[in-house]
Tab-separated table of C-alpha atoms in Angstrom:
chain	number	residue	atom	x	y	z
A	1359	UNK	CA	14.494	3.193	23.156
A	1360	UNK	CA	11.733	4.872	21.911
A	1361	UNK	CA	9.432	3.791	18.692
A	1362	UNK	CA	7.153	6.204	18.108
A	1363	UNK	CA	5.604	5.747	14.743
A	1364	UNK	CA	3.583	8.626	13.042
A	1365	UNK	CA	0.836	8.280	9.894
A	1366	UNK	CA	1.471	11.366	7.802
A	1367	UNK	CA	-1.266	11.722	4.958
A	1368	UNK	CA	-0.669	15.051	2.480
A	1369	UNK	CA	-3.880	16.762	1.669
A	1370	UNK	CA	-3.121	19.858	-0.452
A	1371	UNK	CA	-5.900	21.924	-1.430
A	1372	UNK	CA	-5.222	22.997	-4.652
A	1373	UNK	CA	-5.166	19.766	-7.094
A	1374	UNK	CA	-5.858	21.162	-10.948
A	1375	UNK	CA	-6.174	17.746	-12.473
A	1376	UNK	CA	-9.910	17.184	-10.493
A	1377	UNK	CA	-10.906	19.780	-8.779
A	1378	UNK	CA	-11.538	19.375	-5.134
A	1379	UNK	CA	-9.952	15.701	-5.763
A	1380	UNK	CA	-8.489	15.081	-1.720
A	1381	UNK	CA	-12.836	15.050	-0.350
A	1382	UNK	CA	-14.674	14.137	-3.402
A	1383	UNK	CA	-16.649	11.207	-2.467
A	1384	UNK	CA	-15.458	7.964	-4.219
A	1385	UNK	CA	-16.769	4.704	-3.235
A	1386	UNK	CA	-18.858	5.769	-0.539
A	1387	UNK	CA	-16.811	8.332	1.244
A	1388	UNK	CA	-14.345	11.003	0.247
A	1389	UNK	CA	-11.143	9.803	-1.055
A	1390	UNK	CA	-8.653	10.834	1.683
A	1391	UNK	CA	-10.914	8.962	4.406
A	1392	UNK	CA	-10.156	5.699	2.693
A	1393	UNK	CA	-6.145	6.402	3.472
A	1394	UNK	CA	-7.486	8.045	6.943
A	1395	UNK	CA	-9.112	5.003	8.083
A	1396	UNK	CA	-6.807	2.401	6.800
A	1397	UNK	CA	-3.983	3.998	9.399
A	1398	UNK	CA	-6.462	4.547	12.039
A	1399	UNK	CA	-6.883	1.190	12.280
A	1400	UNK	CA	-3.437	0.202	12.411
A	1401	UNK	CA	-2.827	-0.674	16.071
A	1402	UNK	CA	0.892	0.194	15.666
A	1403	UNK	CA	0.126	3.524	14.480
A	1404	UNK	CA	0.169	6.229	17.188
A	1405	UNK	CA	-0.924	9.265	15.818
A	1406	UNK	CA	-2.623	9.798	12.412
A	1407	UNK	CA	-1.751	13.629	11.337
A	1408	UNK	CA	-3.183	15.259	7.840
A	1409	UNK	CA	-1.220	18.359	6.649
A	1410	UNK	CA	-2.962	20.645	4.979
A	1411	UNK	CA	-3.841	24.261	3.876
A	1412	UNK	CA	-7.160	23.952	3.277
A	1413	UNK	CA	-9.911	24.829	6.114
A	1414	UNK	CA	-12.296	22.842	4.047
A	1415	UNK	CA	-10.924	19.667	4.101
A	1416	UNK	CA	-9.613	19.973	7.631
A	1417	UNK	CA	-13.144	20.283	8.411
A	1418	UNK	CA	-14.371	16.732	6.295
A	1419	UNK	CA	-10.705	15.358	7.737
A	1420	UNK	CA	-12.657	15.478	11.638
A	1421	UNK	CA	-15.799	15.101	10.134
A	1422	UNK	CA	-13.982	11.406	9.412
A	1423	UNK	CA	-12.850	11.480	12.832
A	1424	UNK	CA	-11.800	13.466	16.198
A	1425	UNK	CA	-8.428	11.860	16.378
A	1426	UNK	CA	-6.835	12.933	13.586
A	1427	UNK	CA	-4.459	15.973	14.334
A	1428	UNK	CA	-3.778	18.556	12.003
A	1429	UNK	CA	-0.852	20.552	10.999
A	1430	UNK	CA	-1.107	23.805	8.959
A	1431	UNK	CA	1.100	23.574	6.443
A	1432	UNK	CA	2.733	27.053	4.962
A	1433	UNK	CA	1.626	28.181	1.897
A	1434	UNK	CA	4.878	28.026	0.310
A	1435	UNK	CA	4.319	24.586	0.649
A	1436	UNK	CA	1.111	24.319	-0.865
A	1437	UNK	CA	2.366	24.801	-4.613
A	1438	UNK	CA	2.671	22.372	-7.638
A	1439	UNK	CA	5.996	22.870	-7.247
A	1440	UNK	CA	6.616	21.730	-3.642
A	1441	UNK	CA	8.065	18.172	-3.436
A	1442	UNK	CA	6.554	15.433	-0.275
A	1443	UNK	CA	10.128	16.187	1.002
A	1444	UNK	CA	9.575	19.157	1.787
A	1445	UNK	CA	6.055	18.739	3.426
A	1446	UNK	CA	7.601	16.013	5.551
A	1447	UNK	CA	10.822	18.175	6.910
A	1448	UNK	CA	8.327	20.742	8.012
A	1449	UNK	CA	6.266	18.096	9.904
A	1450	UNK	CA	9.475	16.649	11.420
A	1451	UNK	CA	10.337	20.531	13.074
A	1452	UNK	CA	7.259	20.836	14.534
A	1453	UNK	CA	6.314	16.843	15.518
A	1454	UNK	CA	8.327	14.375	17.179
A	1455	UNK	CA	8.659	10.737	15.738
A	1456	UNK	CA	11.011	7.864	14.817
A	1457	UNK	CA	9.516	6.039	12.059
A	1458	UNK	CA	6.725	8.182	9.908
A	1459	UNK	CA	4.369	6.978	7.502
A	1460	UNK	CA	3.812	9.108	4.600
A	1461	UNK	CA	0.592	7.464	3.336
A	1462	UNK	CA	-0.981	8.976	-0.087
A	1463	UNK	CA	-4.253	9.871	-0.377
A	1464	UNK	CA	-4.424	8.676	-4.042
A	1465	UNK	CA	-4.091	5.276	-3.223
A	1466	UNK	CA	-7.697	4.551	-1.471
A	1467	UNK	CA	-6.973	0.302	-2.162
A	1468	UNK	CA	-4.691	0.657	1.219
A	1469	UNK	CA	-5.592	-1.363	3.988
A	1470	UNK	CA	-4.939	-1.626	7.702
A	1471	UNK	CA	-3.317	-4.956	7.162
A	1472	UNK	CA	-0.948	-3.953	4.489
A	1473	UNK	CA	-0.189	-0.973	6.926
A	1474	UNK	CA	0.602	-3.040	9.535
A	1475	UNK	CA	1.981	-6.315	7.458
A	1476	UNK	CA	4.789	-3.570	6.378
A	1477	UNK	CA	5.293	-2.343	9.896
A	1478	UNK	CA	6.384	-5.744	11.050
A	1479	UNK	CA	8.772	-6.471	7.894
A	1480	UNK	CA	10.211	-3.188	8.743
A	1481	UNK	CA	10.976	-3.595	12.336
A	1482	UNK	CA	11.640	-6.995	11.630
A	1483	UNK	CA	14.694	-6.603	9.003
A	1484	UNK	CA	15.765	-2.993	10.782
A	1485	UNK	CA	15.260	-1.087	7.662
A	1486	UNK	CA	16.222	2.422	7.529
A	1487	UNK	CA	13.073	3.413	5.003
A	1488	UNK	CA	10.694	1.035	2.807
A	1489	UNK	CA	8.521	1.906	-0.036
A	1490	UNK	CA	5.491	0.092	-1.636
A	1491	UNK	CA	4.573	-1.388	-5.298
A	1492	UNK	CA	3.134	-3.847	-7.199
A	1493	UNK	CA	5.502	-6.686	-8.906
A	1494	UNK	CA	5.015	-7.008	-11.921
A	1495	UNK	CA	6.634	-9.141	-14.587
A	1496	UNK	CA	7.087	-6.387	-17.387
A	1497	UNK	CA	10.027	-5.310	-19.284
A	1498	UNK	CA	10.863	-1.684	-19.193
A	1499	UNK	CA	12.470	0.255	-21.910
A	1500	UNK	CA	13.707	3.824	-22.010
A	1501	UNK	CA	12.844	6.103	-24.831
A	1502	UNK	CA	15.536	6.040	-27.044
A	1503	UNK	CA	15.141	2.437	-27.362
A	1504	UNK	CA	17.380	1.067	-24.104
A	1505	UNK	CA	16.177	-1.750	-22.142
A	1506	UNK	CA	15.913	-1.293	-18.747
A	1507	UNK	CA	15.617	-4.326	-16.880
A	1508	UNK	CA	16.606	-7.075	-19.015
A	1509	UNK	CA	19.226	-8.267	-21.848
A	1510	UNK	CA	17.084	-9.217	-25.049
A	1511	UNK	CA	19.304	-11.405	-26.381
A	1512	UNK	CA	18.554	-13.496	-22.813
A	1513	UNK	CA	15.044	-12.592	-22.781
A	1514	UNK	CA	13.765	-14.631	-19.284
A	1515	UNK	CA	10.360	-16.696	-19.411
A	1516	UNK	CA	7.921	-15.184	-17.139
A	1517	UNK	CA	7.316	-17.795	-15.212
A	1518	UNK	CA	11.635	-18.242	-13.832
A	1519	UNK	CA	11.311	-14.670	-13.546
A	1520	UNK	CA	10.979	-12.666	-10.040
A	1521	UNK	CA	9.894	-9.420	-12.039
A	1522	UNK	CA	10.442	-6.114	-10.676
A	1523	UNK	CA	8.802	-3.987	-7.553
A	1524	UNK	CA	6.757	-0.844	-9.296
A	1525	UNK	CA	5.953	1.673	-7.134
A	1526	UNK	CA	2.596	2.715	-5.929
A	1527	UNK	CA	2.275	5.778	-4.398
A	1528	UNK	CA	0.551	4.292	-1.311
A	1529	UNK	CA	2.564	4.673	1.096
A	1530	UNK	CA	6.837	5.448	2.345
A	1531	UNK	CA	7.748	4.513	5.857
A	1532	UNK	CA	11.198	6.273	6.887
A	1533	UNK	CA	12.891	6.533	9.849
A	1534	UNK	CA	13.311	10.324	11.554
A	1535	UNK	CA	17.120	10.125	11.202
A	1536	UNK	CA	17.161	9.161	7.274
A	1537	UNK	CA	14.523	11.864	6.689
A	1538	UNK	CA	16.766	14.652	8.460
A	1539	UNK	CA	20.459	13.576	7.119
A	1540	UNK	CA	19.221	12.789	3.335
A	1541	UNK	CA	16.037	15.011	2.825
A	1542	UNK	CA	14.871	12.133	1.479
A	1543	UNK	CA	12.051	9.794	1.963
A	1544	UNK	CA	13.949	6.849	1.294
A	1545	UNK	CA	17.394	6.317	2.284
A	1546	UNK	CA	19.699	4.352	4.393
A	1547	UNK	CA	18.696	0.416	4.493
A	1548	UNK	CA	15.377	0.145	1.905
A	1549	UNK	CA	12.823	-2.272	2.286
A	1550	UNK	CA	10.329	-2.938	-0.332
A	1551	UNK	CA	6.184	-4.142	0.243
A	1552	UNK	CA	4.415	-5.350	-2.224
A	1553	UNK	CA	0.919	-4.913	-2.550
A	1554	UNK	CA	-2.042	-7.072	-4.741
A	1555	UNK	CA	-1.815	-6.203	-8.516
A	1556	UNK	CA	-5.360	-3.387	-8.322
A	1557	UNK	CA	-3.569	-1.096	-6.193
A	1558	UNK	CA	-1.267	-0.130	-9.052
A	1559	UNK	CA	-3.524	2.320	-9.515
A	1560	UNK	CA	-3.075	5.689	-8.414
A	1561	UNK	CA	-5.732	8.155	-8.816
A	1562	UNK	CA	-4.065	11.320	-11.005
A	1563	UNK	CA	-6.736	11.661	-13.762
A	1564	UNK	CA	-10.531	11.553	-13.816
A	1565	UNK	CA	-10.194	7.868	-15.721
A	1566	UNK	CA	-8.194	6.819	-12.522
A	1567	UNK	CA	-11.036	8.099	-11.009
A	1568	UNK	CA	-13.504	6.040	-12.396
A	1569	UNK	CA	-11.432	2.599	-12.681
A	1570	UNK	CA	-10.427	2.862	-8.822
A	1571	UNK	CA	-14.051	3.934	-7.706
A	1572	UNK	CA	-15.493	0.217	-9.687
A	1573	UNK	CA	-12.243	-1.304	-7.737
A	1574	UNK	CA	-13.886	0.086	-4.825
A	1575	UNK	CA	-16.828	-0.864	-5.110
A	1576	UNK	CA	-15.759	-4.735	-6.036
A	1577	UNK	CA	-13.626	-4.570	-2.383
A	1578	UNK	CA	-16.811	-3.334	-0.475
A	1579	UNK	CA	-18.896	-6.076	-2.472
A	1580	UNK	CA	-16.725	-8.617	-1.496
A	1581	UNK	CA	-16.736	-7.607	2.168
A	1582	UNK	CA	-20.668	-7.585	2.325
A	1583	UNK	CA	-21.335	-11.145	0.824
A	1584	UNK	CA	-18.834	-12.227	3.058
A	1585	UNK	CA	-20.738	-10.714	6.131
A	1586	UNK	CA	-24.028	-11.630	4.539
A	1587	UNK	CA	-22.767	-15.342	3.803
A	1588	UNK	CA	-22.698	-15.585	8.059
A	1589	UNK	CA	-26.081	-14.460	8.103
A	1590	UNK	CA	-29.019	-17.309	9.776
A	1591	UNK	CA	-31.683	-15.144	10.654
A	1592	UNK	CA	-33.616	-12.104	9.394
A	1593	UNK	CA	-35.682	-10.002	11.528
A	1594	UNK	CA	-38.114	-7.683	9.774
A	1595	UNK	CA	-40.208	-4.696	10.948
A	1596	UNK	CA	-43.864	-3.880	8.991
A	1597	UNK	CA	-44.596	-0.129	8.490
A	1598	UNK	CA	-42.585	1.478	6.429
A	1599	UNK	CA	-40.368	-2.168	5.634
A	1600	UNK	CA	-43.689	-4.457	4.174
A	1601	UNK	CA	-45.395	-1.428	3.921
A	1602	UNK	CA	-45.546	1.649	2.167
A	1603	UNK	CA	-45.345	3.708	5.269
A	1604	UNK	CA	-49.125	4.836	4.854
A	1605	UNK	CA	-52.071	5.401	7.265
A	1606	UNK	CA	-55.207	3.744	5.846
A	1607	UNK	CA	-58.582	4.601	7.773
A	1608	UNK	CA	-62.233	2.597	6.474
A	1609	UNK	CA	-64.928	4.923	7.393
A	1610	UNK	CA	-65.329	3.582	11.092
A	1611	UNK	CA	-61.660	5.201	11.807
A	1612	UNK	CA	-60.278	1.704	11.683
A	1613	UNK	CA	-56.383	1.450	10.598
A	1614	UNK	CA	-55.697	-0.141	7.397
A	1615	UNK	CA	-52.318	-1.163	6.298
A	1616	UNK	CA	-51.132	-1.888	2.194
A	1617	UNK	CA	-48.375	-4.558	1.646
A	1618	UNK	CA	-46.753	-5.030	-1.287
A	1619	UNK	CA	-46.362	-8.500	-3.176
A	1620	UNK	CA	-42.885	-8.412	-4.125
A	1621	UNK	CA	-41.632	-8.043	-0.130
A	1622	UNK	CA	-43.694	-11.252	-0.098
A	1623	UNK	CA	-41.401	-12.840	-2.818
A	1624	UNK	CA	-38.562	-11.362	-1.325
A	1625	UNK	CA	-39.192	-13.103	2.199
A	1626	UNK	CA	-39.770	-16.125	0.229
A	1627	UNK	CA	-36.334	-16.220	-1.693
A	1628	UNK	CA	-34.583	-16.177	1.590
A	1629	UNK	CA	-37.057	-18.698	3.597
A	1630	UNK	CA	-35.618	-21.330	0.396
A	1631	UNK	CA	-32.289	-20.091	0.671
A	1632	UNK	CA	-32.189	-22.145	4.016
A	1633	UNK	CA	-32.898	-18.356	6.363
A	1634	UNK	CA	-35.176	-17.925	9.080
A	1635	UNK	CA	-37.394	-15.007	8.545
A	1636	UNK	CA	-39.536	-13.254	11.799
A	1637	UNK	CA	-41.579	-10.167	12.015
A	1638	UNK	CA	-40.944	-8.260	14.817
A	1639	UNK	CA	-43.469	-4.823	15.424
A	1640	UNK	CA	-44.033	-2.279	17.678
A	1641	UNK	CA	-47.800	-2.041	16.951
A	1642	UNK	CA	-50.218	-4.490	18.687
A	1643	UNK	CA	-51.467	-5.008	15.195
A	1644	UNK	CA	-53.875	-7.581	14.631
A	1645	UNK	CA	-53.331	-6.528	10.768
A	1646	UNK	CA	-49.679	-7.400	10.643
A	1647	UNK	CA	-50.264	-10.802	12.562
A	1648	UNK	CA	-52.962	-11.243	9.617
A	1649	UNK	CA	-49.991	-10.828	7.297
A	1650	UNK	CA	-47.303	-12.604	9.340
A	1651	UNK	CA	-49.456	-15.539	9.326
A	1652	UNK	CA	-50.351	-15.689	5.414
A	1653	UNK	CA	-46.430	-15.320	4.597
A	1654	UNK	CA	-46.504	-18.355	7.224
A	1655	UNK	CA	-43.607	-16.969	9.408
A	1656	UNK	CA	-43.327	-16.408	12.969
A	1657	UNK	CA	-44.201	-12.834	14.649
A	1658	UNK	CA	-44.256	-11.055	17.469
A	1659	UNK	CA	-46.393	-7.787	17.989
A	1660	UNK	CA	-46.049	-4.725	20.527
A	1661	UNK	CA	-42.215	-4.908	20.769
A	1662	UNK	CA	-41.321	-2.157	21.803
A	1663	UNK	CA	-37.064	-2.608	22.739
A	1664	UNK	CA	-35.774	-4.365	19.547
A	1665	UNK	CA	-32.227	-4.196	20.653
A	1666	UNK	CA	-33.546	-6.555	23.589
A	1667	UNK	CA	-35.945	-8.491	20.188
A	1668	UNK	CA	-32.557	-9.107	18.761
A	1669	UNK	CA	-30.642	-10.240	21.809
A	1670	UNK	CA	-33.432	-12.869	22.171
A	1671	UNK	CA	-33.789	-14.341	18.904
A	1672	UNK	CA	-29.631	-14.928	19.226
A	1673	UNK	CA	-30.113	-16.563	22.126
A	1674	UNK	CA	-33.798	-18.617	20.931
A	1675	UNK	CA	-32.046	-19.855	17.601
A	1676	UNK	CA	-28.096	-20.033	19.320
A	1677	UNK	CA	-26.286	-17.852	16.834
A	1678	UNK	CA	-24.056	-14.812	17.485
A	1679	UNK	CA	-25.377	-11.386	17.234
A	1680	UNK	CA	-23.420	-11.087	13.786
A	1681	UNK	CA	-25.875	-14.091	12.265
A	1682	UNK	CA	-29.026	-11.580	12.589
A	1683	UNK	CA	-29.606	-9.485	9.756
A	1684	UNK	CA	-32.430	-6.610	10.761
A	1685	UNK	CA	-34.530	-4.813	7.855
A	1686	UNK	CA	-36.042	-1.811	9.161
């Protein structure tokens, strides 16, 4: 039996609402590379594919990487009026699959581990198709003043309440049979993910823009003080790190170098934050030794394979490569 499962990520060309919305860099990186790396690093993904009908941002899509495949999508289905449906039928003629993955581009919050978390619910409880959301314990009315999802004379206290599944937009997983028969993303036996409360937000407006790009940036913050909490030693090179990057000459032709107090105070903090600071150089520089000594931390001079510097003070303080932070 086979299981081939397929990442399908939309790119159209043409969004109105911001221009040029699909590779306009948010957080670091254009927005659809967020999506784009979260399935390429799903090991139970085969194939990552991008549909699109722009030559531009097929070009940033391999710019992000060489393994994503592309498939030209018709203009017909390049519209404000064409429907995910219908860009995911015309993927299913020309591709084969049994389970695809139609991850959206407008929900950058995706990670690898939800991707994969909702593989393994899926397989696991043989559902036909599964969408994700957010629960959320709100109550829902209609417009004409109809509740939705509760009885207000039985109004439920939040916390004896399961609350209901919103949708996201991040991301539909349905099976190649369901998609054919029903035309329909989800059909058949539905399975629901839900996802952490942030990723409610789905990037449609340029103030969607701006609150997921902070979100962002709190996510990638978290990950670096977690990497830099691991952190024992810090290896630091001289020109152009405690220097200014300048060539100094006195009038016998003698190099001069000009360090800056404040890399001094710097060093400090992290010697009393428990670190272990060393300056590593290229230069046989009598100069930098000078300086090494007055900050009263440990040097060595005429390096001139760091990577091999680096691989040494691992094994001269016993700490993994990941423990050494380099400033260069």
């Amino acid at each position: 039996m086979s299981n081939r499962t397929v990442a399908l990520v939309p790119l159209r060309g043409g969004s109105k609402g911001i221009p040029g919305k699909n590779i306009k860099p948010i957080g670091g990186k254009p927005l659809a590379a967020w999506a784009l790396e979260a399935a390429l690093s799903t090991a139970t993904i085969d194939e990552v594919w991008v549909s699109t009908d722009s030559a531009e941002i097929a070009k940033v899509v391999q710019e992000v990487s060489s393994q994503i495949r592309i498939i030209n999508r018709p203009a017909e289905l390049a519209t404000d009026e064409a429907s995910t449906e219908e860009v995911m039928l015309h993927f299913a003629e020309n591709e084969a699959f049994d389970r695809l993955i139609t991850i959206q581009a407008t929900s950058p919050l995706l990670t690898s581990s939800d991707l994969l978390q909702a593989l393994q619910k899926f397989n696991a409880n043989d559902y036909d198709s599964m969408v994700s959301g957010v629960v959320q314990k709100r109550f829902v009315w209609q417009l004409d003043g109809k509740p939705l999802n509760y009885e207000p004379r039985h109004r439920p206290r939040r916390q004896e309440w399961e609350g209901v599944l919103i949708e996201n937009g991040a991301f539909y997983i349905t099976k190649r049979q369901v998609l054919l028969e029903d035309k329909c993303r989800l059909g058949g036996k539905i399975g629901v993910y839900a996802m952490p409360d942030e990723t409610c937000c789905e990037i449609d407006e340029i103030r969607d823009w701006e609150v997921v790009d902070r979100l962002l940036f709190r996510q990638r913050r978290g990950e670096r003080d977690s990497r830099l909490a691991k952190i024992k030693v810090v290896m630091v090179d001289v020109d152009g790190t405690l220097t200014d990057a300048g060539m100094y000459y006195d009038k016998n032709g003698e190099a001069l170098k000009k360090f800056n107090t404040r890399d001094a105070a710097g060093l400090n903090m992290l010697v009393d934050a428990g670190l272990q600071v060393v300056v590593v150089t290229r230069e046989n520089s009598e100069i930098a030794a000078a300086r090494a000594i007055k900050l009263r931390l440990p040097y060595r001079t005429g390096v001139t394979d760091k990577g091999r510097a680096i691989e040494q003070l691992s094994q001269e303080y016993g700490i993994s490569l990941s423990e050494i932070a380099v400033i260069g």
